Coordinates of C-alpha atoms in Angstrom, one line a residue:
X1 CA 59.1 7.6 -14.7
X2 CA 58.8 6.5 -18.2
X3 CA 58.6 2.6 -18.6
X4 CA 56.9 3.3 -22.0
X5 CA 59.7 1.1 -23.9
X6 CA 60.6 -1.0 -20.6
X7 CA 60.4 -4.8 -21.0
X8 CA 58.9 -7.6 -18.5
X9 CA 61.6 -7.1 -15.4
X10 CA 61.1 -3.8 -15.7
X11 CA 57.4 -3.1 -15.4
X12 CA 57.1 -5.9 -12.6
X13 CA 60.1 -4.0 -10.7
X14 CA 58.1 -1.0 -10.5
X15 CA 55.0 -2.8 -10.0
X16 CA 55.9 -4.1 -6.6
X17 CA 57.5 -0.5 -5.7
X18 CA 53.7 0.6 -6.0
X19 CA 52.6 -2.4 -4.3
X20 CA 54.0 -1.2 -1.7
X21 CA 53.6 2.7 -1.8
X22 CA 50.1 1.7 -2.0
X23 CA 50.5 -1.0 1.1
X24 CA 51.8 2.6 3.4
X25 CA 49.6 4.9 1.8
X26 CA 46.7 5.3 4.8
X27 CA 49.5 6.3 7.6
X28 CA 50.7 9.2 5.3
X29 CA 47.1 10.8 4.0
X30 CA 47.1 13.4 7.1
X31 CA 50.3 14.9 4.8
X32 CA 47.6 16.0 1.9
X33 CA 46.5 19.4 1.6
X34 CA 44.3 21.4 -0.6
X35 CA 42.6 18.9 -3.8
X36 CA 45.8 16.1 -3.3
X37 CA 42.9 13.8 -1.7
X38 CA 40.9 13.7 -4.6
X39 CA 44.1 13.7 -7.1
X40 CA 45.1 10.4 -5.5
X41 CA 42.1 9.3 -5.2
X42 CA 41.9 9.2 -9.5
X43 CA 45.3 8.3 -9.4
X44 CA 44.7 4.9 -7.3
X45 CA 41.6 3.7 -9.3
X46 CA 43.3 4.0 -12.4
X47 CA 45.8 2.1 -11.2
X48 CA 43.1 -0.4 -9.8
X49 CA 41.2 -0.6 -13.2
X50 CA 44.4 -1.7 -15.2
X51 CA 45.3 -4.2 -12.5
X52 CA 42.1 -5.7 -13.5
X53 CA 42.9 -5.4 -17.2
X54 CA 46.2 -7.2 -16.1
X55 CA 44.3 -10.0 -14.7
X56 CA 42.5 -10.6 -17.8
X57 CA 45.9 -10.3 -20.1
X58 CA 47.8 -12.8 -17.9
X59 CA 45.1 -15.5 -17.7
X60 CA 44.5 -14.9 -21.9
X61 CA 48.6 -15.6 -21.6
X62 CA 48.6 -18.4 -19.3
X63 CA 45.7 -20.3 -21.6
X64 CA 47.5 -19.5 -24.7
X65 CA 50.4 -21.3 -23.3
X66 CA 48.9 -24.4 -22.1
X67 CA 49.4 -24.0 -18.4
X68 CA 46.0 -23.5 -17.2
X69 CA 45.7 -27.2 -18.8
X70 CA 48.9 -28.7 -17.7
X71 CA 47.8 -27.5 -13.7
X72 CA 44.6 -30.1 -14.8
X73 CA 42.5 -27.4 -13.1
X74 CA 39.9 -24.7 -15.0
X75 CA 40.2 -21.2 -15.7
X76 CA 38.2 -20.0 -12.6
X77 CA 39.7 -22.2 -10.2
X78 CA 43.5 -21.2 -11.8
X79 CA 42.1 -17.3 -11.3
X80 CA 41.2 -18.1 -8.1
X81 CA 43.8 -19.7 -6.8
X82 CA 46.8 -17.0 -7.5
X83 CA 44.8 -13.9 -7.5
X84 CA 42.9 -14.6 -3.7
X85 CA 41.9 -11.2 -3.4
X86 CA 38.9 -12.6 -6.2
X87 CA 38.0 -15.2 -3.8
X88 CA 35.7 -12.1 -2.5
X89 CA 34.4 -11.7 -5.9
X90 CA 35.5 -11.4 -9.2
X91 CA 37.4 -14.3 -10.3
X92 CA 34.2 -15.5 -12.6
X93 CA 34.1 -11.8 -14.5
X94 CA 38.5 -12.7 -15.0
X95 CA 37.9 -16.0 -16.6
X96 CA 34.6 -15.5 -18.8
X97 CA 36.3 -12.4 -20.3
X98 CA 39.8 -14.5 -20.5
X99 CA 38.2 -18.0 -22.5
X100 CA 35.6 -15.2 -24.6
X101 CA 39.6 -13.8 -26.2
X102 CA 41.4 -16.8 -25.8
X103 CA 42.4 -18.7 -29.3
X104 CA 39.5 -21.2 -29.1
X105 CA 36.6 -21.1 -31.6
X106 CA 33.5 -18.5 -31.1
X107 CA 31.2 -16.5 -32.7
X108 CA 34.0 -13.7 -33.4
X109 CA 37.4 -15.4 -33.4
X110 CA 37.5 -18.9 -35.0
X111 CA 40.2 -21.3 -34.0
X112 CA 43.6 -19.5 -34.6
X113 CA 42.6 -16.2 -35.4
X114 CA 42.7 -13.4 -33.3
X115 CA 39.8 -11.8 -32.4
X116 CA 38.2 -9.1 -34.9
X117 CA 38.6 -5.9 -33.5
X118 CA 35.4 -4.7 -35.6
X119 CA 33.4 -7.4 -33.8
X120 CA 31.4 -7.0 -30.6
X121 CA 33.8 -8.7 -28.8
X122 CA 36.8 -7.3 -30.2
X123 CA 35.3 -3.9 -29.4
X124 CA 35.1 -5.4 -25.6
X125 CA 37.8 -6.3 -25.5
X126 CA 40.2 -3.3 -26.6
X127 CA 37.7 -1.3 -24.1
X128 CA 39.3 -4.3 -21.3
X129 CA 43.1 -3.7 -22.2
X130 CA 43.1 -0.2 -22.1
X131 CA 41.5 -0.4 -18.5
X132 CA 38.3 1.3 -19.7
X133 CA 35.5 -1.4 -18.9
X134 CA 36.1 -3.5 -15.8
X135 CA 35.8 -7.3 -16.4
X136 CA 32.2 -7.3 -14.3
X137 CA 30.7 -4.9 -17.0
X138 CA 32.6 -6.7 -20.5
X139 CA 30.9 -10.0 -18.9
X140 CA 27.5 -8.3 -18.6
X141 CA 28.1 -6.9 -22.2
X142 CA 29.4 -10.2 -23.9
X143 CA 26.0 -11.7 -22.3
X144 CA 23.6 -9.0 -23.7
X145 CA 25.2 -9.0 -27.1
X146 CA 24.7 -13.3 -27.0
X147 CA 20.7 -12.9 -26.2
X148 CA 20.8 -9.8 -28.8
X149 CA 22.7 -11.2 -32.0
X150 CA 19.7 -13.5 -33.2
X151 CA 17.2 -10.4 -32.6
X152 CA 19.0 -7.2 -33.7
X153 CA 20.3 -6.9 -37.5
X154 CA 24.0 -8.1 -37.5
X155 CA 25.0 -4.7 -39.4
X156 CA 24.1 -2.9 -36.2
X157 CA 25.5 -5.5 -33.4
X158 CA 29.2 -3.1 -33.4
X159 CA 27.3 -0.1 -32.9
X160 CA 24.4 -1.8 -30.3
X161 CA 28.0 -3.1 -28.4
X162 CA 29.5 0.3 -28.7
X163 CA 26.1 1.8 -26.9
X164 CA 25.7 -0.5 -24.1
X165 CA 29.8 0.0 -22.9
X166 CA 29.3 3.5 -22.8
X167 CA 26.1 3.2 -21.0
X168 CA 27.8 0.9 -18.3
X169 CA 30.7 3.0 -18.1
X170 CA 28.5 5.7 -16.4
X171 CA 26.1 3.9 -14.7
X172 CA 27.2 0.2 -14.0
X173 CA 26.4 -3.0 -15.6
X174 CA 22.7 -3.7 -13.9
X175 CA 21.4 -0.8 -16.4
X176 CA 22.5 -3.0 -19.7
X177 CA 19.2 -5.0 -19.2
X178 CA 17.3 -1.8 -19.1
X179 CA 18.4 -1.0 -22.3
X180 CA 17.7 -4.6 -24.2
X181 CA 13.6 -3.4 -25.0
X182 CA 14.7 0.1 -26.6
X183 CA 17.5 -2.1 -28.9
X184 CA 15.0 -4.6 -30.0
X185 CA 13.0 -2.0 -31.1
X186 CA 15.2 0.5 -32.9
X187 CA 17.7 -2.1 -34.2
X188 CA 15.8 -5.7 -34.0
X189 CA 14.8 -8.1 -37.0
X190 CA 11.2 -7.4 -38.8
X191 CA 8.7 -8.8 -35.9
X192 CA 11.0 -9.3 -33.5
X193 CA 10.1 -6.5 -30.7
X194 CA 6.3 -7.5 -31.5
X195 CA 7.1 -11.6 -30.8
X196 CA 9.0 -9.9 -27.2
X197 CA 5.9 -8.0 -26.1
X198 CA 3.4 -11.3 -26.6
X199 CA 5.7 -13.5 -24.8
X200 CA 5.8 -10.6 -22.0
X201 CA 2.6 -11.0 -21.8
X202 CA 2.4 -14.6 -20.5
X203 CA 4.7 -14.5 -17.8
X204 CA 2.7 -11.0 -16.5
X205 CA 0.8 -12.1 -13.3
X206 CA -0.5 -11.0 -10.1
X207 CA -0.2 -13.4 -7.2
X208 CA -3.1 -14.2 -4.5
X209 CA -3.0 -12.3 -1.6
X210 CA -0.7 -13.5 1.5
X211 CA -2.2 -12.6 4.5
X212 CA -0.8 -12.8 8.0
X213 CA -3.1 -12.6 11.1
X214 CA -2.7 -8.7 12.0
X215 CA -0.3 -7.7 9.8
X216 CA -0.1 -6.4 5.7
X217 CA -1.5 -8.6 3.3
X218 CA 1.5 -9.3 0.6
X219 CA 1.0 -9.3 -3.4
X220 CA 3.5 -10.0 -6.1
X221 CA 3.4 -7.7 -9.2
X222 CA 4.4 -8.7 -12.4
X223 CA 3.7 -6.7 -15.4
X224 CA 4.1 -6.6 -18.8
X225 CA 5.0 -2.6 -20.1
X226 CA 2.2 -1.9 -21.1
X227 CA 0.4 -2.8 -18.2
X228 CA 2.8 -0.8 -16.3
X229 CA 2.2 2.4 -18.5
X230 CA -1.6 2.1 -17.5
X231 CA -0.8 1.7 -14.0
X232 CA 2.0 4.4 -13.7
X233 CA -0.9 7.0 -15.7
X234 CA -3.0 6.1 -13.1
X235 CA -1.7 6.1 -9.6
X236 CA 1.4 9.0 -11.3
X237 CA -0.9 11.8 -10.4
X238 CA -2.6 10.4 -7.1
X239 CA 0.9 9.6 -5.5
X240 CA 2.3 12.8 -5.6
X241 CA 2.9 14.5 -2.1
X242 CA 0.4 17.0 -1.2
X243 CA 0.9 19.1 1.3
X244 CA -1.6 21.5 2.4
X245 CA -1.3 25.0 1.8
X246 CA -4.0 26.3 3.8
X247 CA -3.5 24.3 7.2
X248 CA 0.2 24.3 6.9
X249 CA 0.3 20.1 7.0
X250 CA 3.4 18.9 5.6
X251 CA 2.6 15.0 3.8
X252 CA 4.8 13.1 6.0
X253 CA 3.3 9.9 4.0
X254 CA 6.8 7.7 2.7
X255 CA 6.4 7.0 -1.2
X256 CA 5.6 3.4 -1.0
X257 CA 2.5 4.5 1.1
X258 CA 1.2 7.0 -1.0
X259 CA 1.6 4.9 -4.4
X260 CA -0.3 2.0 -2.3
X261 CA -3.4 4.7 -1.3
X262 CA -3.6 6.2 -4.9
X263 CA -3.7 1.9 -6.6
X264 CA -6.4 1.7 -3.7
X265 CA -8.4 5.2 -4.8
X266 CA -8.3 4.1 -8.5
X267 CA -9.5 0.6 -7.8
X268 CA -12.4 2.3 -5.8
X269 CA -13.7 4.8 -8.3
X270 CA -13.7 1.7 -10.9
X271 CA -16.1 0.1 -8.7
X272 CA -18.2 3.2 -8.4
X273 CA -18.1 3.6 -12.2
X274 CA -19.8 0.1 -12.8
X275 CA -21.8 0.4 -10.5
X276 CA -22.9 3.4 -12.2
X277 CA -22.6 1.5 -15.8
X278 CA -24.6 -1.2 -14.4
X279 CA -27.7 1.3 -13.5
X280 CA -26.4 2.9 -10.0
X281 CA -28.5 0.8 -7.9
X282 CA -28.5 1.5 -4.2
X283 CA -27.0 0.0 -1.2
X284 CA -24.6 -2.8 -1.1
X285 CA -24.3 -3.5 -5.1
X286 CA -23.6 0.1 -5.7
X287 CA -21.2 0.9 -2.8
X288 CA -17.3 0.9 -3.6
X289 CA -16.9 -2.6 -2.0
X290 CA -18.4 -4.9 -0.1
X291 CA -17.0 -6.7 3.4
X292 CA -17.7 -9.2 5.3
X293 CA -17.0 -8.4 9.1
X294 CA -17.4 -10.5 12.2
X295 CA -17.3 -9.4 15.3
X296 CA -19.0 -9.7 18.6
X297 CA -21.8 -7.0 19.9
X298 CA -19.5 -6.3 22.8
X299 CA -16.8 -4.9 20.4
X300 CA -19.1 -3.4 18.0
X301 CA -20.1 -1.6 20.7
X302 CA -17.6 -0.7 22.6
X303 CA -14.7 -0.1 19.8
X304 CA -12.7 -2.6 20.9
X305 CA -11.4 -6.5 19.7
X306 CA -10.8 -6.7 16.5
X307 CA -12.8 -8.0 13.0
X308 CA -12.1 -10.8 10.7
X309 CA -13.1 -10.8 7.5
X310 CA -14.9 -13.1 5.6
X311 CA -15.9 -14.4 1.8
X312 CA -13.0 -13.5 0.1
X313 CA -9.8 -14.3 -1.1
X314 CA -8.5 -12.1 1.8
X315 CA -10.3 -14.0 4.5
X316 CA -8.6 -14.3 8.1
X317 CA -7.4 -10.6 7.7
X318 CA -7.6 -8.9 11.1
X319 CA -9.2 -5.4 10.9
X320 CA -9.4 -3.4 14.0
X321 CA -12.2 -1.1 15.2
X322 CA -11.0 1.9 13.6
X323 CA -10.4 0.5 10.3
X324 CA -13.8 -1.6 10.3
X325 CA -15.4 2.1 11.3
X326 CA -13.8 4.1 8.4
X327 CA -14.8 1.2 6.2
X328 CA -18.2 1.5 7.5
X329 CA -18.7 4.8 6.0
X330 CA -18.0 4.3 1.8
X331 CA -17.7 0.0 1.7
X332 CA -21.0 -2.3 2.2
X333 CA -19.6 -3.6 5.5
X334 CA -22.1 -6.3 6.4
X335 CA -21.7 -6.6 10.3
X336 CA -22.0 -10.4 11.2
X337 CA -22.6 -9.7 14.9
X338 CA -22.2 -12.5 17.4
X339 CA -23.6 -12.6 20.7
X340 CA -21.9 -13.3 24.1
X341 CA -22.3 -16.9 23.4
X342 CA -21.4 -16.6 19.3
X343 CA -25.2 -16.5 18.6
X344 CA -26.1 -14.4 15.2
X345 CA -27.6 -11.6 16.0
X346 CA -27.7 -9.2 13.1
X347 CA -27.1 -10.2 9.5
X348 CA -26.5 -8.0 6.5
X349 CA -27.5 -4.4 7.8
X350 CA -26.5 -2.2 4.8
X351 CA -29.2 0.4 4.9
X352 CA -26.6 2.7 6.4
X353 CA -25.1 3.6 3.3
X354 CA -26.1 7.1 1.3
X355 CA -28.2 6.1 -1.3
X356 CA -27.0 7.5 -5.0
X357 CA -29.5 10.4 -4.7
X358 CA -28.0 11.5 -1.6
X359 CA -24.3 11.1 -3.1
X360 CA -25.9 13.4 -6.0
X361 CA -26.9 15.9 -3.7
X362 CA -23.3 16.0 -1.7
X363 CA -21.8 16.2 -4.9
X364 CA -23.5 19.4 -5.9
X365 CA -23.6 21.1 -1.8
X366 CA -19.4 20.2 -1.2
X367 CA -18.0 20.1 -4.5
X368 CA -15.7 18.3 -3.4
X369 CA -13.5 16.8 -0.4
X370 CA -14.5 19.1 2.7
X371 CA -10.9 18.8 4.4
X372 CA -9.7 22.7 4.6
X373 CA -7.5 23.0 1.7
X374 CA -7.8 20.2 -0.4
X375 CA -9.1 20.1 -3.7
X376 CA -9.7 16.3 -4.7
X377 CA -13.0 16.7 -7.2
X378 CA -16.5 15.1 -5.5
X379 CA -15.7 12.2 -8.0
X380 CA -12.6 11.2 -6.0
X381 CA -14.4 11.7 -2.7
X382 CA -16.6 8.9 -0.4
X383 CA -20.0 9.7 1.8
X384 CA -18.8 10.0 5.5
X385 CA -20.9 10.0 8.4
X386 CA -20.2 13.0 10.8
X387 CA -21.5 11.1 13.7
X388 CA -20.1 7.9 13.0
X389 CA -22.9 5.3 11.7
X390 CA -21.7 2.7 14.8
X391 CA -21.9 5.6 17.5
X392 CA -26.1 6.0 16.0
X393 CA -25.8 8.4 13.4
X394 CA -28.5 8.6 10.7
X395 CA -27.9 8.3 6.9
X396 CA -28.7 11.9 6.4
X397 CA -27.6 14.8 4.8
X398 CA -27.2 16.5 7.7
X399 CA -24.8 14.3 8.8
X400 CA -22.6 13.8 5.9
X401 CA -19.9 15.2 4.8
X402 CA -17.3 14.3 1.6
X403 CA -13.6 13.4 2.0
X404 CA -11.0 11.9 -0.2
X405 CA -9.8 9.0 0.6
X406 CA -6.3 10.2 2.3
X407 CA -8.4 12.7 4.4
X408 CA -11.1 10.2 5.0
X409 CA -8.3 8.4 6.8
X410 CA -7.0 11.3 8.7
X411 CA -10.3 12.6 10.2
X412 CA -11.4 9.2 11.6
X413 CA -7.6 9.0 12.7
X414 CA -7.7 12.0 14.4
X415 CA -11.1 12.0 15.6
X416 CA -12.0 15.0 13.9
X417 CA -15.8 16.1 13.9
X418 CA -17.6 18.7 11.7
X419 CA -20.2 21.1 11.3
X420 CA -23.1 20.4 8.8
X421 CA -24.6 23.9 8.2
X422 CA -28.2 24.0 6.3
X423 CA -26.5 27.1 4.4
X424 CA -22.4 28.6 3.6
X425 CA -20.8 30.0 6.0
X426 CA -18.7 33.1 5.0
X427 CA -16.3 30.8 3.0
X428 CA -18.9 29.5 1.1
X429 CA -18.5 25.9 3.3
X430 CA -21.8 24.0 4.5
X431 CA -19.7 21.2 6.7
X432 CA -16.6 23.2 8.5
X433 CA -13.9 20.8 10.7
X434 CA -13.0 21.3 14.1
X435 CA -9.2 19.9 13.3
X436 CA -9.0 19.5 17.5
X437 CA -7.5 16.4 17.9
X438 CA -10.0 14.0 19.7
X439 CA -12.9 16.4 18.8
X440 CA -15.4 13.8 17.7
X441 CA -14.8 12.1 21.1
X442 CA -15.6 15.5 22.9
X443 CA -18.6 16.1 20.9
X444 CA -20.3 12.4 21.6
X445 CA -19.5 13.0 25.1
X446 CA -21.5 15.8 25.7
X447 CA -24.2 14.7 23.4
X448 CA -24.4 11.6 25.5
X449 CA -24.4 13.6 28.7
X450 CA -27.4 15.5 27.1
X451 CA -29.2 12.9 26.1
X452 CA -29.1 11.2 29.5
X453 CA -30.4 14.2 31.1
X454 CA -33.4 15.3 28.7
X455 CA -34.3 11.5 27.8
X456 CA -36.5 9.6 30.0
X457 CA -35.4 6.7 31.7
X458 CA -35.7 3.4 29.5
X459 CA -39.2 1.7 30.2
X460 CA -37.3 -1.8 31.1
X461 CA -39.3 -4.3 33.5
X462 CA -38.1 -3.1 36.3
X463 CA -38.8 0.7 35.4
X464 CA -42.0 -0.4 34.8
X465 CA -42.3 -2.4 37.8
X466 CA -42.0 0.7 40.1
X467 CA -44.3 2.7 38.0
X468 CA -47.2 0.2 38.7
X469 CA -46.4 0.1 42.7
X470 CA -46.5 3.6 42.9
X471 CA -49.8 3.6 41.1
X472 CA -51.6 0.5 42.8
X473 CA -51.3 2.3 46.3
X474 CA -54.5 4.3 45.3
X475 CA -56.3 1.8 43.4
X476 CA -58.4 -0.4 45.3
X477 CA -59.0 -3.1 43.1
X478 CA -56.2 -5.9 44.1
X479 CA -57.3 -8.5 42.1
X480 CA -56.6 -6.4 38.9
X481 CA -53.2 -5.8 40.3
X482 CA -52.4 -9.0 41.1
X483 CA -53.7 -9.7 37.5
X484 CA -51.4 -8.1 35.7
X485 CA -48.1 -8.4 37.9
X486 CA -48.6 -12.2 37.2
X487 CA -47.9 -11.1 33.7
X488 CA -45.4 -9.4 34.6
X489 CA -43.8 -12.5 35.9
X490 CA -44.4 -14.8 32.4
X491 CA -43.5 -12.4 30.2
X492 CA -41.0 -10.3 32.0
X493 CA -38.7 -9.1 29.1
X494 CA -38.8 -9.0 25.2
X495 CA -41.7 -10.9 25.2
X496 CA -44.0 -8.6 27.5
X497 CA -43.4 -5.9 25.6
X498 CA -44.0 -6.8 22.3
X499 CA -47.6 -8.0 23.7
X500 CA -48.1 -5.6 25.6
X501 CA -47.8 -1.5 25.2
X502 CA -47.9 1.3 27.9
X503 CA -51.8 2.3 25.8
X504 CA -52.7 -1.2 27.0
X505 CA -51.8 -1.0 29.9
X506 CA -53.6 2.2 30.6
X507 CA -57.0 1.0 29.1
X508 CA -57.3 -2.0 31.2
X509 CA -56.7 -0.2 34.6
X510 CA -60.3 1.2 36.5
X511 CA -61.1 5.0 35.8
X512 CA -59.6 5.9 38.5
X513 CA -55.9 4.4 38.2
X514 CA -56.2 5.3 34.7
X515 CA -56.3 9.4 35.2
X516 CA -53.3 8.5 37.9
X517 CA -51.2 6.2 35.7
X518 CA -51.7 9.3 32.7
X519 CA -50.4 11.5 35.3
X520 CA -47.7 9.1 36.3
X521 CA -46.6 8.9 33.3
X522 CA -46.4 12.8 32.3
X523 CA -44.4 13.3 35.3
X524 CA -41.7 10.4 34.2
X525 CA -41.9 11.8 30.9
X526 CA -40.9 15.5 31.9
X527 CA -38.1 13.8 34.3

């Protein structure tokens, strides 16, 4: 039906005949067939996007006429009150774009004139009536044109207007702020874009860190474009999934946790590099960080508790055993360990860590990370102990073996162990992985249970108390006997045997206890 020509009674007449075809519409959609669901579906939004050019028209009428005043209420609250449907959201977009057009004095429509329609907000506002732009997106337009008019040259402002309605047309009004920085600088006054980027500047920042006891330590990231251009050259590459061709592993890592890992990587090899600037001394000063752990000997021992770190701005974070052992390989972990009673025991052991000649020489034996089928360069890569440095393995190259920093992860996740070989294998490899899960646990076990059999047993007090009984039963002298187990008594632990040695021991006995003690002792020896 044509209501083209129609007047008022009309078009409100066949308004509420598709108020109500719209009110019944759900109980008869099972009668669509074939595209009618996506027809109607067109059909009813337009019919939704000029009701809310209607809203706008009718509350431009009703201030025009005075009876938004006369009610002695304001334009929101009159919108609000006899449209309630905006009471879920809206009614603000109605009356912002209603008082911008209304016959009041602004930028674009002085008092009594209508509004310019080769103005920014005449442009708006034909795009409103004809249903095109939704009051949400003309308010969000009308806003960016208000910060933009005393930056951008007025000859431009229609066509920067123009560009940001047809941007939120497709995309929504949240993506007209996006836009602001590319305006200023193709359209803005001379120095305009340049005074923008050195106030950016002042409000960048990067907030201390916010840790919680066992959980993830929280920064907040502010950053100027051009800071966020370094950044995003930086950590683009690194956070790129990277699956593994040649073992088949899929990187199940979610984005966040990958773009977290490569910010960490590049903050590590900036460390390495000034160290290296800074003459690539050894040890703790030229290791990737350095950390403060305390913990007691019992854990350090036996994996378990947890570590707190100290003197730094991220002190009171919990580390657990694993962590504080894959730290141990690459960072200058300085072990604070406590005794039973929270007596120091050990303080600042960082002899453990490859010295720069031995990184040299892993750099040119793997090449690279070691993990089958990655290809991170030996720049990218940290110094890892096969036999973990906490389970007693040495700082050698026998025992070392370079990973990337994602693998580095996985294999002391996974308890993976390797192979150091003094020369290639077939595929040209010198350290090859058992990828068994648990491996590394299989492999100290049976070292252990090797070592307990070949190794004699330790030469405590009471090991060498029993030695000496078995001996004194052929020596006659008893007052040398009783002698020396009076020693025994005073000095029966540390003390003893840092004054005394098993050679002593064996020069003070008679000839005759001597050859039997030397014999003794072969036979423990062999045990």
């Amino acid at each position: 039906m044509d209501i083209g020509g129609c007047g008022l009674r009309e078009r409100r007449s066949a308004i509420e005949t598709a108020r109500e075809a719209l009110r019944g519409l759900g109980a008869v959609l099972h009668e669509a067939q074939g595209s009618e669901l996506a027809e109607l579906m067109g059909v009813v939004d337009d019919v939704a996007a000029q009701a809310g050019a209607a809203r706008v028209a009718i509350t431009v009428e009703a201030m025009g006429r005075g009876e938004i005043e006369a009610a002695g209420v304001n334009v929101h609250t009159w919108v609000r009150d006899h449209a309630p449907s905006l009471r879920q959201g809206g009614a603000f977009q109605v009356a912002r774009v209603a008082c911008a057009v209304s016959p009041t004095p602004s930028r674009w429509c002085p008092q009594g004139q209508v509004v310019d329609p080769g103005s920014p907000l005449g442009i708006v506002w034909a795009e409103v009536q004809d249903g095109t732009v939704s009051p949400a997106l003309a308010c969000a337009a009308l806003r960016e044109v208000e910060r933009l008019a005393p930056i951008v040259r007025d000859e431009v402002l229609p066509t920067v207007t123009a560009s940001m309605l047809e941007l939120g047309v497709a995309w929504g009004p949240t993506q007209l702020r996006k836009l602001r920085p590319r305006l200023i600088a193709e359209f803005g006054r001379a120095g305009k874009f340049d005074d923008l980027q050195a106030r950016l500047a002042s409000a960048a920042r990067l907030s201390m860190p916010v840790v919680e006891s066992g959980d993830l330590t929280e920064y907040q990231l502010v950053m100027t474009p051009e800071q966020a251009a370094a950044l995003e050259a930086a950590i683009g590459p690194l956070s790129a999934p990277a699956p593994n061709d040649e073992t088949g592993e899929r990187d199940l890592r979610p984005a966040g946790q990958r773009r977290v890992e490569a910010l960490a990587l590049v903050c590590q090899r900036s460390s390495a590099a000034d160290a290296d600037q800074r003459g690539g001394v050894d040890g703790a000063a030229g290791s990737g960080a350095a950390l403060h752990v305390s913990m007691t000997v019992t854990d350090l021992q036996a994996g378990t508790g947890f570590g707190e770190v100290l003197a730094s701005t991220a002190t009171g974070a919990m580390l657990s055993p694993s962590v504080v052992r894959r730290l141990a390989c690459s960072a200058a972990v300085v072990p604070q360990v406590l005794g039973s009673a929270g007596e120091p025991l050990d303080e600042g052991r960082v002899e453990r860590l490859f010295t720069r000649a031995q990184r040299r020489v892993l750099m040119g034996r793997d090449r690279g990370c070691t993990y089958p089928g990655c290809g991170a360069p030996a720049a990218w890569t940290q110094a890892h102990h096969v036999v973990h440095w906490l389970d007693g393995g040495a700082t050698d190259l026998d025992n070392a073996a370079l990973l990337c920093q994602r693998h580095h992860t996985v294999v002391h996740d996974r308890r993976y162990v390797a192979q150091v070989r003094a020369t290639p294998d077939e595929l040209g490899r010198f350290v090859v992985w058992d990828r068994t899960v648990g491996s590394y646990d299989q492999y100290l076990e049976a070292v252990r249970a090797e070592r307990a059999v070949a190794d004699p047993r330790p030469l405590t007090p009471q090991r060498l108390a029993e030695l000496l009984a078995a001996i004194r039963a052929d020596d006659p002298d008893e007052q040398h006997w009783a002698r020396l187990e009076l020693d025994l008594e005073r000095d029966e632990h540390e003390q003893w045997r840092q004054s005394q040695d098993w050679a002593d021991l064996l020069e003070s006995m008679p000839p005759r206890g001597a050859e039997q003690a030397q014999a003794s002792s072969c036979t423990t020896t062999g045990a």
